[in-house]
Coordinates of C-alpha atoms and ligand atoms in Angstrom, one line a residue:
M1 CA 34.5 -5.4 -56.7
L2 CA 33.2 -8.9 -56.1
D3 CA 35.3 -11.9 -57.4
F4 CA 32.5 -14.2 -57.5
F5 CA 29.1 -15.1 -56.2
T6 CA 27.7 -18.6 -56.4
I7 CA 24.6 -20.4 -55.4
F8 CA 24.6 -24.2 -55.0
S9 CA 22.7 -26.9 -53.4
K10 CA 23.9 -28.7 -50.3
G11 CA 24.3 -31.7 -52.5
G12 CA 27.0 -29.8 -54.5
I13 CA 25.1 -28.8 -57.7
V14 CA 25.8 -25.2 -58.7
L15 CA 22.6 -23.6 -59.6
W16 CA 23.9 -20.2 -60.6
C17 CA 27.2 -18.3 -60.5
F18 CA 28.7 -15.1 -61.3
Q19 CA 32.3 -14.1 -62.0
G20 CA 33.5 -10.6 -61.5
A21 CA 34.9 -8.7 -64.6
G22 CA 38.5 -9.4 -65.1
V23 CA 38.6 -12.2 -62.5
T24 CA 40.4 -15.1 -64.3
E25 CA 41.0 -17.5 -61.5
S26 CA 38.5 -20.2 -61.0
F27 CA 36.6 -20.0 -57.7
T28 CA 36.3 -23.8 -57.5
G29 CA 39.4 -24.0 -55.2
P30 CA 38.3 -21.6 -52.5
V31 CA 34.7 -22.8 -52.5
N32 CA 35.8 -26.4 -52.2
A33 CA 38.2 -25.4 -49.4
L34 CA 35.2 -23.6 -47.7
I35 CA 33.1 -26.8 -48.0
R36 CA 35.8 -29.1 -46.8
S37 CA 37.1 -27.1 -43.9
V38 CA 34.0 -25.3 -42.7
I39 CA 30.7 -26.7 -43.9
L40 CA 31.6 -30.3 -43.8
Q41 CA 33.3 -30.0 -40.4
E42 CA 30.6 -28.4 -38.4
R43 CA 32.4 -25.0 -38.3
S44 CA 29.6 -22.9 -39.8
G45 CA 29.1 -20.9 -36.6
N46 CA 31.0 -17.9 -38.3
N47 CA 29.8 -16.8 -41.6
S48 CA 33.1 -15.9 -43.2
Y49 CA 36.2 -17.7 -44.2
T50 CA 39.6 -16.7 -45.7
H51 CA 41.4 -18.6 -48.3
E52 CA 44.7 -17.2 -49.6
A53 CA 44.0 -13.6 -50.9
L54 CA 40.2 -14.1 -50.8
S55 CA 37.6 -13.4 -48.2
L56 CA 34.5 -15.7 -48.5
K57 CA 31.2 -15.1 -46.9
Y58 CA 28.5 -17.7 -47.0
K59 CA 24.9 -18.1 -46.0
L60 CA 23.1 -21.3 -45.5
D61 CA 19.5 -21.6 -46.6
N62 CA 18.3 -24.6 -44.7
E63 CA 14.8 -24.6 -45.9
F64 CA 15.8 -25.1 -49.6
E65 CA 19.2 -26.7 -48.7
L66 CA 21.1 -24.1 -50.5
I67 CA 24.4 -22.4 -49.9
F68 CA 25.2 -18.9 -51.1
V69 CA 28.8 -17.9 -51.3
V70 CA 30.4 -14.6 -52.2
G71 CA 34.1 -14.0 -52.7
F72 CA 36.2 -10.8 -52.8
Q73 CA 39.7 -9.7 -52.3
K74 CA 40.7 -9.8 -48.6
I75 CA 42.1 -6.3 -48.7
L76 CA 38.8 -4.8 -49.6
T77 CA 36.4 -3.9 -46.8
L78 CA 33.1 -4.3 -48.4
T79 CA 30.6 -3.2 -45.8
Y80 CA 27.6 -4.2 -47.7
V81 CA 28.3 -7.8 -48.3
D82 CA 26.5 -9.3 -45.3
K83 CA 23.3 -7.5 -46.3
F84 CA 23.9 -8.2 -49.9
I85 CA 24.1 -12.0 -49.4
D86 CA 20.9 -11.8 -47.4
D87 CA 19.1 -9.9 -50.2
I88 CA 20.2 -12.3 -52.8
Q89 CA 19.1 -15.2 -50.7
L90 CA 15.7 -13.7 -50.3
H91 CA 15.3 -12.6 -53.9
F92 CA 16.5 -16.0 -55.1
R93 CA 14.2 -17.8 -52.9
D94 CA 11.2 -15.7 -53.8
R95 CA 11.9 -15.9 -57.4
Y96 CA 12.3 -19.7 -57.6
K97 CA 10.3 -20.8 -54.7
N98 CA 8.1 -23.0 -56.8
D99 CA 10.9 -24.6 -58.7
L100 CA 12.8 -25.2 -55.6
E101 CA 9.7 -26.6 -53.8
Q102 CA 8.4 -28.9 -56.6
K103 CA 11.4 -30.2 -58.2
G104 CA 13.9 -30.2 -55.4
A105 CA 17.3 -28.6 -56.0
L106 CA 19.0 -31.9 -57.0
K107 CA 16.6 -32.4 -59.9
L108 CA 17.2 -29.1 -61.3
I109 CA 19.5 -28.7 -64.3
Q110 CA 22.7 -27.0 -63.6
N111 CA 22.8 -23.3 -64.2
N112 CA 19.3 -23.2 -65.3
F113 CA 18.4 -20.1 -63.4
D114 CA 18.2 -16.8 -65.3
F115 CA 19.3 -14.8 -62.3
D116 CA 22.0 -12.5 -63.9
D117 CA 19.8 -9.4 -64.3
D118 CA 18.4 -9.6 -60.9
F119 CA 21.8 -10.2 -59.4
K120 CA 23.2 -7.1 -61.2
M121 CA 20.4 -5.0 -60.0
L122 CA 20.7 -6.0 -56.5
L123 CA 24.4 -5.6 -56.7
R124 CA 24.0 -2.1 -58.0
E125 CA 21.5 -1.2 -55.3
A126 CA 23.8 -2.6 -52.5
E127 CA 26.8 -0.6 -53.9
E128 CA 24.9 2.5 -54.2
S129 CA 23.3 2.3 -50.8
S130 CA 26.7 1.7 -49.3
K131 CA 27.9 4.8 -51.0
A132 CA 24.8 6.7 -49.9
R133 CA 25.3 5.6 -46.4
S134 CA 28.8 6.9 -46.3
H135 CA 27.4 10.3 -47.6
A136 CA 24.8 10.2 -44.9
T137 CA 27.4 10.4 -42.2
M138 CA 28.8 13.5 -43.8
R139 CA 25.8 15.4 -42.9
T140 CA 26.7 18.9 -41.6
F141 CA 25.5 20.2 -38.3
K142 CA 23.0 22.6 -39.9
E143 CA 21.4 19.9 -41.9
S144 CA 20.9 17.8 -38.7
E145 CA 17.7 17.9 -36.7
K146 CA 19.9 18.8 -33.7
S147 CA 20.5 22.2 -35.1
Q148 CA 16.8 22.9 -34.9
K149 CA 16.6 22.4 -31.2
T150 CA 16.8 25.2 -28.9
V151 CA 18.8 25.2 -25.7
K152 CA 15.6 25.7 -23.8
S153 CA 14.0 22.4 -25.0
M154 CA 17.1 20.6 -23.9
I155 CA 17.0 21.9 -20.4
E156 CA 13.3 21.3 -19.9
T157 CA 13.5 17.6 -20.8
K158 CA 16.2 17.0 -18.4
G159 CA 13.7 17.7 -15.7
G160 CA 15.7 20.6 -14.4
E161 CA 18.7 18.4 -13.6
K162 CA 22.1 19.2 -14.9
V163 CA 21.0 22.5 -16.3
K164 CA 24.5 23.5 -16.8
E165 CA 25.8 20.5 -18.7
P166 CA 23.6 20.9 -21.8
G167 CA 24.5 24.6 -21.8
G168 CA 28.1 23.6 -21.9
K169 CA 27.5 21.2 -24.6
K170 CA 25.8 23.8 -26.6
N171 CA 28.8 25.9 -26.6
K172 CA 30.9 23.0 -27.9
N173 CA 28.4 22.5 -30.7
T174 CA 28.5 26.0 -31.8
K175 CA 32.2 25.6 -32.0
K176 CA 31.8 22.4 -34.1
E177 CA 29.4 24.2 -36.4
G178 CA 32.2 26.6 -37.2
N179 CA 34.5 23.7 -37.9
K180 CA 31.9 21.8 -39.9
S181 CA 33.4 18.6 -38.5
P182 CA 30.7 15.9 -38.7
K183 CA 32.3 13.1 -36.8
P184 CA 32.1 14.3 -33.2
Q185 CA 28.3 14.7 -33.6
K186 CA 27.5 11.2 -33.0
P187 CA 27.3 11.0 -29.2
K188 CA 25.6 14.4 -29.1
E189 CA 23.1 13.0 -31.5
K190 CA 22.3 10.4 -29.0
Q191 CA 21.6 12.9 -26.5
M192 CA 19.3 14.8 -28.7
R193 CA 17.2 11.6 -29.3
V194 CA 16.6 11.5 -25.6
W195 CA 15.4 15.0 -25.6
D196 CA 13.1 14.1 -28.4
M197 CA 11.4 11.5 -26.1
G198 CA 10.7 14.1 -23.6
G199 CA 9.7 16.7 -26.1
S200 CA 6.4 18.1 -26.9
S201 CA 5.6 15.7 -29.9
T202 CA 3.9 12.5 -28.6
K203 CA 4.1 11.0 -32.0
E204 CA 7.8 10.4 -31.4
L205 CA 6.9 8.0 -28.7
D206 CA 4.4 6.0 -30.6
Y207 CA 6.0 2.7 -31.5
S208 CA 2.9 0.8 -32.5
G209 CA 3.6 1.1 -36.2
R210 CA 7.2 -0.2 -35.8
N211 CA 8.7 -3.6 -35.8
G212 CA 10.0 -5.5 -32.8
D213 CA 13.5 -4.4 -33.4
G214 CA 12.6 -0.8 -33.4
S215 CA 12.8 -0.4 -37.1
Q216 CA 9.9 1.1 -39.1
N217 CA 8.5 -0.4 -42.4
G218 CA 9.8 1.5 -45.2
G219 CA 11.9 3.8 -42.9
D220 CA 14.7 5.5 -44.6
Q221 CA 18.3 5.4 -43.6
N222 CA 18.2 8.4 -41.3
Q223 CA 15.1 7.3 -39.7
E224 CA 16.6 3.9 -38.9
A225 CA 19.6 5.5 -37.2
H226 CA 17.3 7.8 -35.4
I227 CA 15.1 4.9 -34.0
D228 CA 18.0 2.8 -33.1
L229 CA 19.2 5.4 -30.7
V230 CA 15.8 6.2 -29.1
C231 CA 14.2 2.7 -28.8
T232 CA 16.3 0.9 -26.4
P233 CA 16.1 -1.9 -25.3
P234 CA 14.0 -3.5 -28.1
P235 CA 10.8 -5.1 -26.8
P236 CA 11.4 -8.8 -25.7
V237 CA 10.5 -11.6 -28.0
P238 CA 7.4 -13.4 -26.6
P239 CA 8.2 -16.8 -25.5
K240 CA 7.3 -19.7 -27.9
R241 CA 5.3 -22.3 -26.3
F242 CA 1.8 -21.9 -27.2
L243 CA 1.1 -24.3 -30.0
V244 CA 1.7 -27.3 -27.8
K245 CA -1.3 -26.4 -25.8
E246 CA -3.4 -25.2 -28.7
T247 CA -3.3 -28.3 -30.7
S248 CA -5.3 -31.5 -29.8
P249 CA -4.6 -33.3 -26.6
L250 CA -3.3 -36.2 -28.6
I251 CA -0.3 -34.2 -29.8
T252 CA 0.3 -32.9 -26.4
L253 CA 0.4 -36.5 -25.1
L254 CA 2.7 -37.6 -27.8
I255 CA 5.1 -34.8 -27.1
S256 CA 5.2 -35.1 -23.4
K257 CA 5.8 -38.8 -23.8
K258 CA 8.8 -38.1 -26.1
A259 CA 10.1 -35.4 -23.8
G260 CA 10.3 -37.9 -21.0
G261 CA 12.9 -39.7 -22.9
F262 CA 15.1 -36.6 -23.3
G263 CA 15.8 -36.3 -19.7
G264 CA 16.9 -33.1 -18.1
M265 CA 18.6 -31.2 -20.9
F266 CA 16.1 -31.7 -23.6
G267 CA 13.2 -32.2 -21.3
M268 CA 12.1 -28.6 -21.6
L269 CA 9.2 -28.1 -24.0
K270 CA 9.5 -24.6 -25.2
G271 CA 9.3 -26.1 -28.6
L272 CA 6.6 -25.8 -31.2
V273 CA 4.6 -28.3 -33.1
G274 CA 3.6 -27.7 -36.8
S275 CA 5.2 -26.6 -39.9
K276 CA 7.0 -23.5 -39.4
S277 CA 10.5 -22.4 -40.2
L278 CA 12.9 -22.1 -37.2
T279 CA 14.3 -18.9 -36.1
R280 CA 17.2 -18.3 -33.8
E281 CA 15.0 -17.0 -31.1
D282 CA 12.9 -20.3 -31.2
M283 CA 16.2 -22.2 -30.5
E284 CA 17.9 -19.8 -28.2
S285 CA 16.9 -21.3 -24.9
V286 CA 17.5 -25.0 -26.1
L287 CA 20.8 -23.9 -27.5
E288 CA 21.8 -22.3 -24.1
K289 CA 20.9 -25.6 -22.2
M290 CA 22.8 -27.6 -24.8
R291 CA 25.8 -25.5 -24.4
E292 CA 25.7 -26.0 -20.7
H293 CA 25.1 -29.7 -21.0
L294 CA 28.2 -30.0 -23.3
I295 CA 30.4 -28.1 -20.8
A296 CA 29.1 -30.3 -18.0
K297 CA 30.3 -33.3 -20.2
N298 CA 33.8 -31.7 -20.2
V299 CA 33.7 -30.2 -23.8
A300 CA 35.8 -27.1 -23.7
A301 CA 33.6 -23.9 -23.3
D302 CA 34.7 -22.3 -26.4
I303 CA 34.0 -25.4 -28.5
S304 CA 30.6 -25.8 -26.8
S305 CA 29.7 -22.3 -28.0
Q306 CA 31.1 -22.7 -31.5
L307 CA 29.2 -26.0 -31.9
C308 CA 25.9 -24.5 -30.7
D309 CA 26.5 -21.6 -33.1
S310 CA 27.1 -24.1 -35.9
V311 CA 23.9 -26.0 -35.1
A312 CA 21.9 -22.8 -35.0
K313 CA 23.2 -21.8 -38.4
K314 CA 22.5 -25.2 -39.8
L315 CA 18.9 -25.1 -38.7
E316 CA 17.8 -21.5 -39.1
G317 CA 15.1 -21.2 -41.6
K318 CA 14.6 -25.1 -41.7
V319 CA 10.9 -26.0 -41.9
M320 CA 10.0 -28.4 -39.0
G321 CA 7.9 -31.4 -39.5
T322 CA 4.5 -31.5 -37.8
F323 CA 5.3 -33.7 -35.0
T324 CA 8.7 -32.2 -34.1
T325 CA 9.8 -29.9 -31.4
V326 CA 12.5 -27.4 -31.4
A327 CA 14.2 -29.3 -28.7
S328 CA 14.2 -32.6 -30.6
T329 CA 15.2 -30.9 -33.9
V330 CA 18.1 -29.3 -32.2
K331 CA 19.1 -32.4 -30.3
Q332 CA 19.2 -34.4 -33.6
A333 CA 21.3 -31.7 -35.3
L334 CA 23.7 -31.6 -32.5
Q335 CA 24.0 -35.4 -32.4
D336 CA 24.7 -35.4 -36.2
S337 CA 27.3 -32.7 -35.7
L338 CA 29.0 -34.7 -33.0
V339 CA 29.2 -37.7 -35.0
Q340 CA 30.6 -35.9 -37.9
I341 CA 33.3 -34.2 -35.7
L342 CA 34.5 -37.6 -34.4
Q343 CA 34.3 -39.4 -37.7
P344 CA 37.9 -39.5 -39.0
K345 CA 38.5 -37.3 -42.0
R346 CA 41.6 -39.2 -42.8
R347 CA 42.5 -42.8 -42.7
V348 CA 45.0 -43.7 -40.1
D349 CA 45.9 -47.3 -40.6
I350 CA 49.1 -47.9 -38.8
L351 CA 49.5 -51.6 -39.6
R352 CA 49.1 -51.0 -43.2
D353 CA 51.5 -48.0 -43.2
V354 CA 54.1 -50.1 -41.3
M355 CA 53.8 -52.7 -43.9
E356 CA 54.3 -50.2 -46.7
A357 CA 57.4 -48.8 -44.8
Q358 CA 58.7 -52.5 -44.4
S359 CA 58.4 -52.9 -48.2
Q360 CA 60.6 -49.8 -48.6
R361 CA 63.0 -51.2 -46.2
R362 CA 62.8 -48.4 -43.7
P363 CA 61.3 -48.2 -40.2
F364 CA 58.0 -46.5 -39.7
V365 CA 58.6 -43.8 -37.1
I366 CA 56.0 -42.6 -34.6
T367 CA 56.7 -39.5 -32.2
F368 CA 54.7 -39.3 -29.0
C369 CA 54.3 -35.7 -27.4
G370 CA 52.2 -34.1 -24.8
V371 CA 52.3 -32.4 -21.5
N372 CA 53.7 -34.1 -18.3
G373 CA 52.2 -37.2 -16.9
V374 CA 49.4 -37.7 -19.4
G375 CA 50.6 -41.3 -20.2
K376 CA 53.0 -41.0 -23.1
S377 CA 55.3 -43.7 -22.0
T378 CA 52.5 -46.0 -20.7
N379 CA 50.7 -45.8 -23.9
L380 CA 53.8 -46.0 -26.0
A381 CA 54.4 -49.4 -24.2
K382 CA 50.8 -50.5 -25.0
I383 CA 51.2 -49.6 -28.6
S384 CA 54.4 -51.6 -28.7
F385 CA 52.6 -54.6 -27.4
W386 CA 49.8 -54.2 -30.0
L387 CA 52.5 -53.9 -32.8
I388 CA 54.3 -57.0 -31.5
E389 CA 51.1 -59.0 -31.4
N390 CA 50.6 -58.0 -34.9
G391 CA 54.0 -59.5 -35.9
F392 CA 56.2 -56.3 -36.0
T393 CA 59.5 -55.6 -34.2
V394 CA 59.8 -52.3 -32.3
L395 CA 62.6 -50.1 -31.2
I396 CA 61.8 -47.7 -28.4
A397 CA 63.8 -44.5 -28.6
A398 CA 64.1 -43.0 -25.0
C399 CA 64.1 -39.4 -25.8
D400 CA 62.7 -38.3 -22.5
T401 CA 66.2 -37.4 -21.2
F402 CA 64.8 -35.1 -18.6
R403 CA 62.5 -36.8 -16.1
A404 CA 64.3 -39.0 -13.6
G405 CA 63.3 -42.6 -14.1
A406 CA 62.0 -42.1 -17.6
V407 CA 64.6 -44.4 -19.2
E408 CA 64.3 -47.1 -16.4
Q409 CA 60.4 -47.0 -16.9
L410 CA 60.9 -47.9 -20.6
R411 CA 63.5 -50.4 -19.8
T412 CA 61.0 -52.2 -17.5
H413 CA 58.4 -52.2 -20.2
Q414 CA 60.9 -53.6 -22.8
R415 CA 61.8 -56.4 -20.4
R416 CA 58.2 -57.2 -19.7
L417 CA 57.2 -57.1 -23.4
N418 CA 60.2 -59.4 -24.2
S419 CA 59.1 -61.8 -21.6
L420 CA 55.6 -61.9 -23.0
H421 CA 57.1 -62.5 -26.4
P422 CA 60.3 -64.3 -25.8
P423 CA 63.0 -64.2 -28.4
Q424 CA 62.8 -67.9 -28.8
Q425 CA 59.4 -67.6 -30.4
H426 CA 60.8 -65.0 -32.8
G427 CA 63.8 -66.6 -34.4
G428 CA 66.1 -65.8 -31.5
R429 CA 65.6 -62.1 -31.9
P430 CA 64.1 -59.8 -29.2
V431 CA 60.9 -58.2 -30.6
V432 CA 61.4 -55.0 -28.7
Q433 CA 64.7 -53.1 -27.9
L434 CA 65.4 -49.9 -26.1
Y435 CA 67.6 -47.2 -27.6
E436 CA 68.8 -44.9 -24.9
K437 CA 71.7 -42.6 -24.1
G438 CA 70.9 -41.8 -20.5
Y439 CA 69.9 -38.3 -19.4
G440 CA 70.6 -34.7 -20.3
K441 CA 71.5 -35.3 -23.9
D442 CA 69.9 -33.8 -26.9
A443 CA 66.6 -35.6 -27.7
A444 CA 66.5 -34.8 -31.4
G445 CA 70.1 -36.3 -31.8
I446 CA 69.1 -39.5 -29.9
A447 CA 65.9 -39.8 -32.0
M448 CA 68.1 -39.5 -35.2
E449 CA 70.6 -42.2 -34.0
A450 CA 67.8 -44.4 -33.0
I451 CA 66.1 -44.2 -36.4
A452 CA 69.4 -45.0 -38.1
Y453 CA 70.0 -47.9 -35.8
A454 CA 66.6 -49.3 -36.5
R455 CA 67.2 -49.0 -40.3
N456 CA 70.4 -51.0 -39.9
Q457 CA 68.9 -53.6 -37.7
A458 CA 65.7 -53.9 -39.7
F459 CA 63.3 -52.8 -37.0
D460 CA 59.8 -52.4 -38.4
V461 CA 58.7 -49.5 -36.2
V462 CA 60.5 -46.8 -34.1
L463 CA 58.5 -45.3 -31.2
V464 CA 60.0 -42.1 -29.9
D465 CA 59.1 -41.2 -26.4
T466 CA 59.6 -37.5 -25.5
A467 CA 59.8 -35.5 -22.3
G468 CA 56.5 -33.9 -21.2
R469 CA 56.3 -30.2 -21.6
M470 CA 53.9 -27.5 -20.8
Q471 CA 52.6 -25.7 -23.8
D472 CA 53.8 -22.4 -22.5
N473 CA 57.4 -23.5 -22.1
A474 CA 58.9 -22.0 -25.2
P475 CA 62.4 -23.4 -25.1
L476 CA 61.0 -26.9 -24.6
M477 CA 58.4 -26.4 -27.3
T478 CA 61.1 -25.3 -29.7
A479 CA 63.1 -28.5 -28.8
L480 CA 60.2 -30.6 -29.6
A481 CA 59.5 -28.8 -32.9
K482 CA 63.2 -29.3 -33.8
L483 CA 63.1 -33.0 -33.0
I484 CA 60.1 -33.4 -35.4
A485 CA 61.4 -31.1 -38.1
V486 CA 64.8 -32.9 -38.1
N487 CA 63.6 -36.5 -37.9
M488 CA 60.4 -36.2 -40.0
P489 CA 58.5 -39.1 -38.3
D490 CA 55.8 -40.8 -40.2
L491 CA 53.3 -39.9 -37.5
V492 CA 53.1 -37.4 -34.8
L493 CA 50.8 -38.4 -32.0
F494 CA 49.6 -36.0 -29.4
V495 CA 48.9 -37.8 -26.0
G496 CA 46.2 -36.1 -24.0
E497 CA 44.2 -37.0 -21.0
A498 CA 40.5 -37.5 -21.3
L499 CA 40.2 -35.6 -18.0
V500 CA 41.3 -32.3 -19.6
G501 CA 38.6 -29.6 -19.9
N502 CA 39.3 -26.2 -21.4
E503 CA 42.9 -26.7 -21.2
A504 CA 42.7 -29.1 -24.1
V505 CA 42.3 -26.3 -26.6
D506 CA 45.2 -24.4 -25.3
Q507 CA 47.4 -27.4 -25.3
L508 CA 46.7 -28.4 -28.9
V509 CA 46.6 -24.9 -30.4
K510 CA 50.0 -24.2 -28.9
F511 CA 51.6 -27.6 -29.7
N512 CA 50.5 -27.2 -33.3
Q513 CA 51.6 -23.6 -33.3
A514 CA 55.1 -24.5 -32.1
L515 CA 55.4 -27.2 -34.8
A516 CA 54.4 -24.8 -37.4
D517 CA 56.7 -21.9 -36.1
H518 CA 59.8 -24.1 -36.1
S519 CA 59.2 -26.1 -39.2
M520 CA 61.8 -26.0 -41.8
S521 CA 59.5 -26.7 -44.7
D522 CA 56.6 -24.8 -46.3
K523 CA 54.3 -27.5 -45.2
P524 CA 54.9 -28.0 -41.6
R525 CA 54.3 -31.3 -39.8
L526 CA 51.6 -30.8 -37.3
I527 CA 49.9 -33.2 -35.0
D528 CA 48.6 -36.1 -37.2
G529 CA 46.6 -37.9 -34.5
I530 CA 45.5 -38.2 -30.9
V531 CA 46.0 -40.7 -28.1
L532 CA 43.3 -40.1 -25.6
T533 CA 44.4 -41.5 -22.3
K534 CA 42.7 -42.4 -18.9
F535 CA 39.4 -42.8 -20.7
D536 CA 38.6 -45.3 -17.9
T537 CA 38.6 -42.6 -15.2
I538 CA 36.0 -40.1 -16.7
D539 CA 32.7 -41.9 -16.5
D540 CA 30.6 -40.3 -19.2
K541 CA 32.3 -37.0 -19.3
V542 CA 33.8 -37.7 -22.6
G543 CA 34.0 -34.1 -23.8
A544 CA 37.7 -34.0 -24.3
A545 CA 37.3 -36.3 -27.3
I546 CA 35.3 -33.7 -29.0
S547 CA 37.4 -30.8 -28.1
M548 CA 40.6 -32.4 -29.3
T549 CA 39.2 -33.5 -32.6
Y550 CA 37.4 -30.3 -33.2
I551 CA 40.6 -28.3 -32.6
T552 CA 42.9 -30.3 -34.7
G553 CA 40.6 -31.9 -37.3
Q554 CA 42.7 -35.0 -36.6
P555 CA 41.4 -38.4 -35.6
I556 CA 41.7 -40.1 -32.2
V557 CA 43.9 -43.0 -33.2
F558 CA 44.0 -44.7 -29.8
V559 CA 42.1 -44.6 -26.5
G560 CA 43.9 -45.6 -23.4
T561 CA 41.5 -47.3 -20.9
G562 CA 43.7 -48.5 -18.1
Q563 CA 47.2 -49.5 -17.1
T564 CA 47.7 -52.9 -18.6
Y565 CA 49.0 -53.6 -22.1
N566 CA 45.5 -54.7 -23.2
D567 CA 44.0 -51.4 -22.2
L568 CA 44.2 -49.8 -25.6
R569 CA 41.1 -49.3 -27.8
S570 CA 40.1 -47.4 -30.9
L571 CA 37.4 -44.8 -30.5
N572 CA 33.7 -45.8 -30.8
A573 CA 32.3 -42.5 -32.2
R574 CA 28.7 -43.5 -31.8
A575 CA 29.2 -44.7 -28.1
V576 CA 31.0 -41.3 -27.3
V577 CA 28.2 -39.5 -28.9
S578 CA 25.6 -41.4 -27.0
A579 CA 27.4 -40.7 -23.7
L580 CA 27.6 -37.0 -24.6
M581 CA 23.9 -36.9 -25.3
K582 CA 22.9 -38.7 -22.2
A583 CA 21.4 -36.4 -19.7
Ligands
GDP1 N1 43.8 -45.1 -15.5 C1 44.7 -45.0 -16.5 N2 45.9 -44.5 -16.1 C2 46.9 -44.3 -17.0 C3 46.6 -44.5 -18.5 N3 47.7 -44.1 -19.2 C4 48.6 -43.9 -18.3 N4 48.1 -43.9 -17.0 C5 48.8 -43.6 -15.8 O1 49.3 -42.2 -15.8 C6 50.5 -42.1 -15.1 C7 51.5 -41.3 -16.0 O2 51.9 -42.1 -17.1 P1 53.2 -42.0 -17.9 O3 53.1 -42.8 -19.0 O4 54.4 -42.0 -17.0 O5 53.1 -40.4 -18.4 P2 54.0 -39.6 -19.3 O6 54.7 -38.6 -18.3 O7 53.2 -38.8 -20.1 O8 55.1 -40.5 -19.9 C8 51.0 -43.5 -14.8 O9 50.7 -43.7 -13.5 C9 50.1 -44.4 -15.7 O10 50.0 -45.6 -15.1 C10 45.2 -44.9 -18.8 O11 44.8 -45.1 -20.0 N5 44.4 -45.1 -17.8
MG2 MG1 57.1 -40.5 -19.9

């Protein structure tokens, strides 16, 4: 049933793997895709991933820096997989604890783990228990404890209220008994558990021997289901703050000094000191604060939650150093994740690419898109200036044929740029020209003509300005997708304001979706990069940078920081992260 199972170190060394019988395809591709698009990109909040026909589930072991991945056909619903992967993790850790601790995973020789038999045993157990579970639900009414109850006991425990109701239910139950239909018993069972609580046996109410979550050590399947229904809500997890006080005054002093530096968000000291492995509960309150902090910095709410989940997954089980607190550990992990997200995954070197296009005697084409008023035209002009300063010639294609004044706005920029770089200094040739056909015409057609013109006239770069459009406007989105599909620009830049909050996600998702839906090829052209504008107006609320890069996985190529030609920057990821972390 399983296609494969593999255990590898975070450094990428495969420690052990299993391939299902009859599975011929290598699992390297899917696992690499998982690593590339989930684990390396801080998207590990969720523990499943699909790759073509395969479903992959994974688990991070942060203490030993291991990753467990199982793959199976997407069409199968294997209910036992989550538990199975947990079991394998625990078993593998238990069995090789010493090796993992002493040598460190990296030093171990590849595939040196004799784990096949254990794996097969655990797999068999998991499959059998999943079968058994499905049998358990098929229990008939007579077999159930409920059938042992008398109507009287039901009425008594209700304290005399609703005497009629249970009686009515009873009638229904007798009908069911005749049908032997097991399904509708569930809600009734629940009710029955309540009666148990009020019943004569006080043993039922004694939870002292049970775990915090209501489960009982060594309890069987039925018992577990039973307890689930009775013991609600589970007892609260005790707050974790004791060790700070219990250790020596010196440590308390150290920590409180450190905490001062964290400021509001991380100032809370619910953390622990000492070597212990982190649990989700330890982190919960810090994570919640962190989420709120990110939202306050203008990171989209969804993304904040996903990031916090990812950080939690990354830290769960990690053993903390002696002098660390939960807050500082979480803070560090978040900081690393943010840097990772902002770090470009792909090189965008426009100047180099323009030179390459030059050598092929064709213009390099960049299309700008985005919603209304975000600064497409203004930043297009700034980019023109930057290209001209770098010795290239630019043709601006006025494809915003919709907004009144759009063409004149570009004309003004063209004049100004030409006066800054007069043709006399460039062999009598204007460094920038405008290609325009007025208003109301088909933008895709104008772009195409402009590109052909640029090729003939040997312009180095064509910058295509487009009309702003709301992401929900289907006809306009289709038109944009067509413009891109027909003209195949070298670069599609999405222009977005740094002021945008939750809206950023919706904009980018829908722009990308439209490009994908209307693409004419198998590999659709999506957004390749982002121009983040109005960065000068947001103080330290720099969250949009995170939302946009997280959603697209694409780099922020330019940052607009004002309204003059010089106000164009590249993103300083470290500075953005430190602004984000600042309380
Ligand atoms: N402060 C600031 N204003 C900007 C920036 N980029 C554009 N703007 C302003 O935003 C407004 C809309 O710009 P425009 O280029 O016409 O937007 P478009 O509709 O997307 O083409 C104009 O007033 C610009 O001056 C920027 O980086 N900083
Ligand atoms: Mg414009």
